[in-house]
């Protein structure tokens, strides 16, 4: 798999976040921290999934918006788009676990492209809920893709997860 072209697409939220039972201000979201480590290890291209309408700065307000979006199965409009998705063989997709799955902008991203024949490798950051049912959701959204086993990284461990990430990528044949 080393000769395949890789894209690391991720959704991350900096600022007011829940970390180990308290609200802290993160200058860089945990998922972005992990995505940058993956980029360093794979030399893949990076793409930041961003909704046109920003989430509130307040953590609790963001969780309420996220829960409402999930309840109505929203598809927030994205700020940017991958112009050359056909050129990628492997898509490593990262997100925080929000309400047991991916944030809804990630759903928008996955529905925007044809992933037929591509390899999708998910990873998430979380505060105790792991991958939730996000792997199943990805497989449902991208039925013609090969979805590999994902990696869940506890948010507080994001900055020190490089060895775990490297081992996971090796196991997936991506490093």
Tab-separated table of C-alpha atoms in Angstrom:
chain	number	residue	atom	x	y	z
A	1	UNK	CA	0.000	0.000	0.000
A	2	UNK	CA	3.041	2.262	0.249
A	3	UNK	CA	2.809	3.290	-3.415
A	4	UNK	CA	-0.779	4.463	-3.079
A	5	UNK	CA	-1.618	8.159	-2.867
A	6	UNK	CA	-2.982	9.101	0.560
A	7	UNK	CA	-5.272	11.911	1.738
A	8	UNK	CA	-5.714	12.724	5.418
A	9	UNK	CA	-9.114	14.422	5.701
A	10	UNK	CA	-10.101	15.560	9.171
A	11	UNK	CA	-12.631	17.586	11.101
A	12	UNK	CA	-11.344	19.168	14.311
A	13	UNK	CA	-12.582	21.786	16.726
A	14	UNK	CA	-10.158	24.015	18.605
A	15	UNK	CA	-11.108	26.256	21.493
A	16	UNK	CA	-13.529	25.361	24.271
A	17	UNK	CA	-13.419	21.539	24.621
A	18	UNK	CA	-14.158	18.848	27.189
A	19	UNK	CA	-10.950	17.205	28.407
A	20	UNK	CA	-10.736	14.770	31.318
A	21	UNK	CA	-13.888	15.999	33.005
A	22	UNK	CA	-13.363	19.722	32.593
A	23	UNK	CA	-13.649	22.416	29.943
A	24	UNK	CA	-10.315	23.688	28.604
A	25	UNK	CA	-9.289	25.960	25.762
A	26	UNK	CA	-7.342	24.015	23.119
A	27	UNK	CA	-5.237	26.095	20.683
A	28	UNK	CA	-5.391	23.150	18.235
A	29	UNK	CA	-8.145	20.532	18.308
A	30	UNK	CA	-7.123	17.007	19.334
A	31	UNK	CA	-8.117	15.510	15.983
A	32	UNK	CA	-5.913	18.013	14.139
A	33	UNK	CA	-2.991	17.103	16.437
A	34	UNK	CA	-3.415	13.442	15.465
A	35	UNK	CA	-3.951	14.257	11.771
A	36	UNK	CA	-0.643	16.146	11.697
A	37	UNK	CA	1.139	13.140	13.220
A	38	UNK	CA	-0.396	10.891	10.577
A	39	UNK	CA	0.696	13.313	7.856
A	40	UNK	CA	4.230	13.305	9.218
A	41	UNK	CA	4.298	9.483	9.223
A	42	UNK	CA	2.618	8.922	5.828
A	43	UNK	CA	3.608	12.068	3.896
A	44	UNK	CA	-0.004	12.144	2.675
A	45	UNK	CA	-1.848	15.301	1.648
A	46	UNK	CA	-3.992	17.102	4.242
A	47	UNK	CA	-7.557	18.366	3.930
A	48	UNK	CA	-9.398	20.147	6.749
A	49	UNK	CA	-13.156	19.469	6.682
A	50	UNK	CA	-14.825	22.712	7.764
A	51	UNK	CA	-18.481	23.692	7.843
A	52	UNK	CA	-19.441	27.053	6.322
A	53	UNK	CA	-21.330	27.878	9.519
A	54	UNK	CA	-18.923	27.697	12.452
A	55	UNK	CA	-19.876	25.939	15.646
A	56	UNK	CA	-20.358	28.090	18.766
A	57	UNK	CA	-17.264	28.930	20.808
A	58	UNK	CA	-18.938	27.586	23.954
A	59	UNK	CA	-18.505	23.825	24.381
A	60	UNK	CA	-21.996	23.169	25.769
A	61	UNK	CA	-23.627	25.179	22.970
A	62	UNK	CA	-21.608	23.196	20.417
A	63	UNK	CA	-22.789	19.893	21.895
A	64	UNK	CA	-26.382	21.096	21.656
A	65	UNK	CA	-25.957	22.136	18.004
A	66	UNK	CA	-24.234	18.820	17.238
A	67	UNK	CA	-27.026	16.846	18.885
A	68	UNK	CA	-29.669	18.797	16.930
A	69	UNK	CA	-27.778	18.196	13.659
A	70	UNK	CA	-27.599	14.469	14.394
A	71	UNK	CA	-31.290	14.307	15.320
A	72	UNK	CA	-32.371	15.887	12.011
A	73	UNK	CA	-29.634	14.106	10.015
A	74	UNK	CA	-28.285	17.480	8.825
A	75	UNK	CA	-25.676	17.889	6.127
A	76	UNK	CA	-23.864	21.166	6.846
A	77	UNK	CA	-22.409	22.897	3.810
A	78	UNK	CA	-18.627	22.632	3.598
A	79	UNK	CA	-16.213	25.522	3.115
A	80	UNK	CA	-13.794	23.708	0.805
A	81	UNK	CA	-13.766	20.680	-1.459
A	82	UNK	CA	-11.138	18.212	-2.643
A	83	UNK	CA	-10.653	19.024	-6.326
A	84	UNK	CA	-8.774	15.842	-7.246
A	85	UNK	CA	-10.371	13.121	-5.109
A	86	UNK	CA	-9.992	10.631	-7.983
A	87	UNK	CA	-6.211	10.799	-7.577
A	88	UNK	CA	-6.307	9.344	-4.036
A	89	UNK	CA	-6.325	5.623	-3.266
A	90	UNK	CA	-6.356	5.816	0.539
A	91	UNK	CA	-8.446	8.255	2.551
A	92	UNK	CA	-7.544	8.468	6.238
A	93	UNK	CA	-10.489	10.246	7.822
A	94	UNK	CA	-10.403	11.780	11.285
A	95	UNK	CA	-12.989	13.315	13.565
A	96	UNK	CA	-13.928	13.741	17.202
A	97	UNK	CA	-16.625	11.361	18.446
A	98	UNK	CA	-19.749	13.480	18.794
A	99	UNK	CA	-22.801	11.687	20.167
A	100	UNK	CA	-21.482	8.233	19.263
A	101	UNK	CA	-20.455	8.990	15.685
A	102	UNK	CA	-18.837	11.595	13.441
A	103	UNK	CA	-19.778	15.286	13.346
A	104	UNK	CA	-22.297	15.902	10.586
A	105	UNK	CA	-19.832	17.833	8.345
A	106	UNK	CA	-17.948	14.516	8.016
A	107	UNK	CA	-21.165	12.888	6.776
A	108	UNK	CA	-21.411	15.717	4.202
A	109	UNK	CA	-17.812	15.085	3.141
A	110	UNK	CA	-18.318	11.325	2.737
A	111	UNK	CA	-21.478	11.813	0.665
A	112	UNK	CA	-19.825	14.380	-1.605
A	113	UNK	CA	-17.462	11.955	-3.352
A	114	UNK	CA	-17.479	8.521	-4.944
A	115	UNK	CA	-15.261	6.313	-2.803
A	116	UNK	CA	-15.782	3.191	-4.914
A	117	UNK	CA	-12.649	1.042	-4.814
A	118	UNK	CA	-10.896	3.355	-2.352
A	119	UNK	CA	-9.569	2.394	1.057
A	120	UNK	CA	-10.988	4.419	3.948
A	121	UNK	CA	-9.157	4.324	7.260
A	122	UNK	CA	-10.963	6.103	10.124
A	123	UNK	CA	-9.563	7.550	13.318
A	124	UNK	CA	-11.218	9.521	16.068
A	125	UNK	CA	-10.447	11.371	19.229
A	126	UNK	CA	-12.790	10.935	22.159
A	127	UNK	CA	-13.204	11.374	25.888
A	128	UNK	CA	-14.252	7.815	26.669
A	129	UNK	CA	-16.616	6.692	23.913
A	130	UNK	CA	-14.114	5.285	21.405
A	131	UNK	CA	-15.190	5.029	17.785
A	132	UNK	CA	-18.853	4.582	18.745
A	133	UNK	CA	-20.761	3.458	15.651
A	134	UNK	CA	-18.793	5.693	13.277
A	135	UNK	CA	-17.155	2.766	11.434
A	136	UNK	CA	-20.599	1.328	10.624
A	137	UNK	CA	-21.783	4.768	9.534
A	138	UNK	CA	-18.813	5.150	7.182
A	139	UNK	CA	-19.421	1.684	5.709
A	140	UNK	CA	-23.092	2.584	5.144
A	141	UNK	CA	-22.220	5.922	3.489
A	142	UNK	CA	-19.436	4.402	1.350
A	143	UNK	CA	-20.608	0.848	0.542
A	144	UNK	CA	-18.214	0.402	-2.383
A	145	UNK	CA	-15.132	1.388	-0.367
A	146	UNK	CA	-12.953	-0.884	1.730
A	147	UNK	CA	-13.269	0.499	5.286
A	148	UNK	CA	-10.386	-0.683	7.453
A	149	UNK	CA	-10.293	-0.932	11.254
A	150	UNK	CA	-10.206	2.484	12.852
A	151	UNK	CA	-8.153	3.905	15.696
A	152	UNK	CA	-9.674	5.661	18.710
A	153	UNK	CA	-7.393	7.985	20.666
A	154	UNK	CA	-8.366	9.470	23.996
A	155	UNK	CA	-8.235	13.248	23.617
A	156	UNK	CA	-5.883	13.737	26.559
A	157	UNK	CA	-3.417	11.335	24.886
A	158	UNK	CA	-3.522	12.978	21.446
A	159	UNK	CA	-0.209	14.807	21.885
A	160	UNK	CA	1.626	11.652	22.945
A	161	UNK	CA	-0.022	9.146	20.594
A	162	UNK	CA	2.641	8.991	17.871
A	163	UNK	CA	3.812	5.456	18.738
A	164	UNK	CA	0.230	4.144	18.835
A	165	UNK	CA	-0.506	5.871	15.530
A	166	UNK	CA	2.651	4.482	13.928
A	167	UNK	CA	1.848	0.944	15.113
A	168	UNK	CA	-1.726	1.250	13.813
A	169	UNK	CA	-0.566	2.535	10.404
A	170	UNK	CA	1.959	-0.332	10.202
A	171	UNK	CA	-0.781	-2.843	11.007
A	172	UNK	CA	-2.960	-1.326	8.265
A	173	UNK	CA	-0.029	-1.431	5.833
A	174	UNK	CA	-0.038	2.342	5.374
A	175	UNK	CA	3.128	3.636	7.051
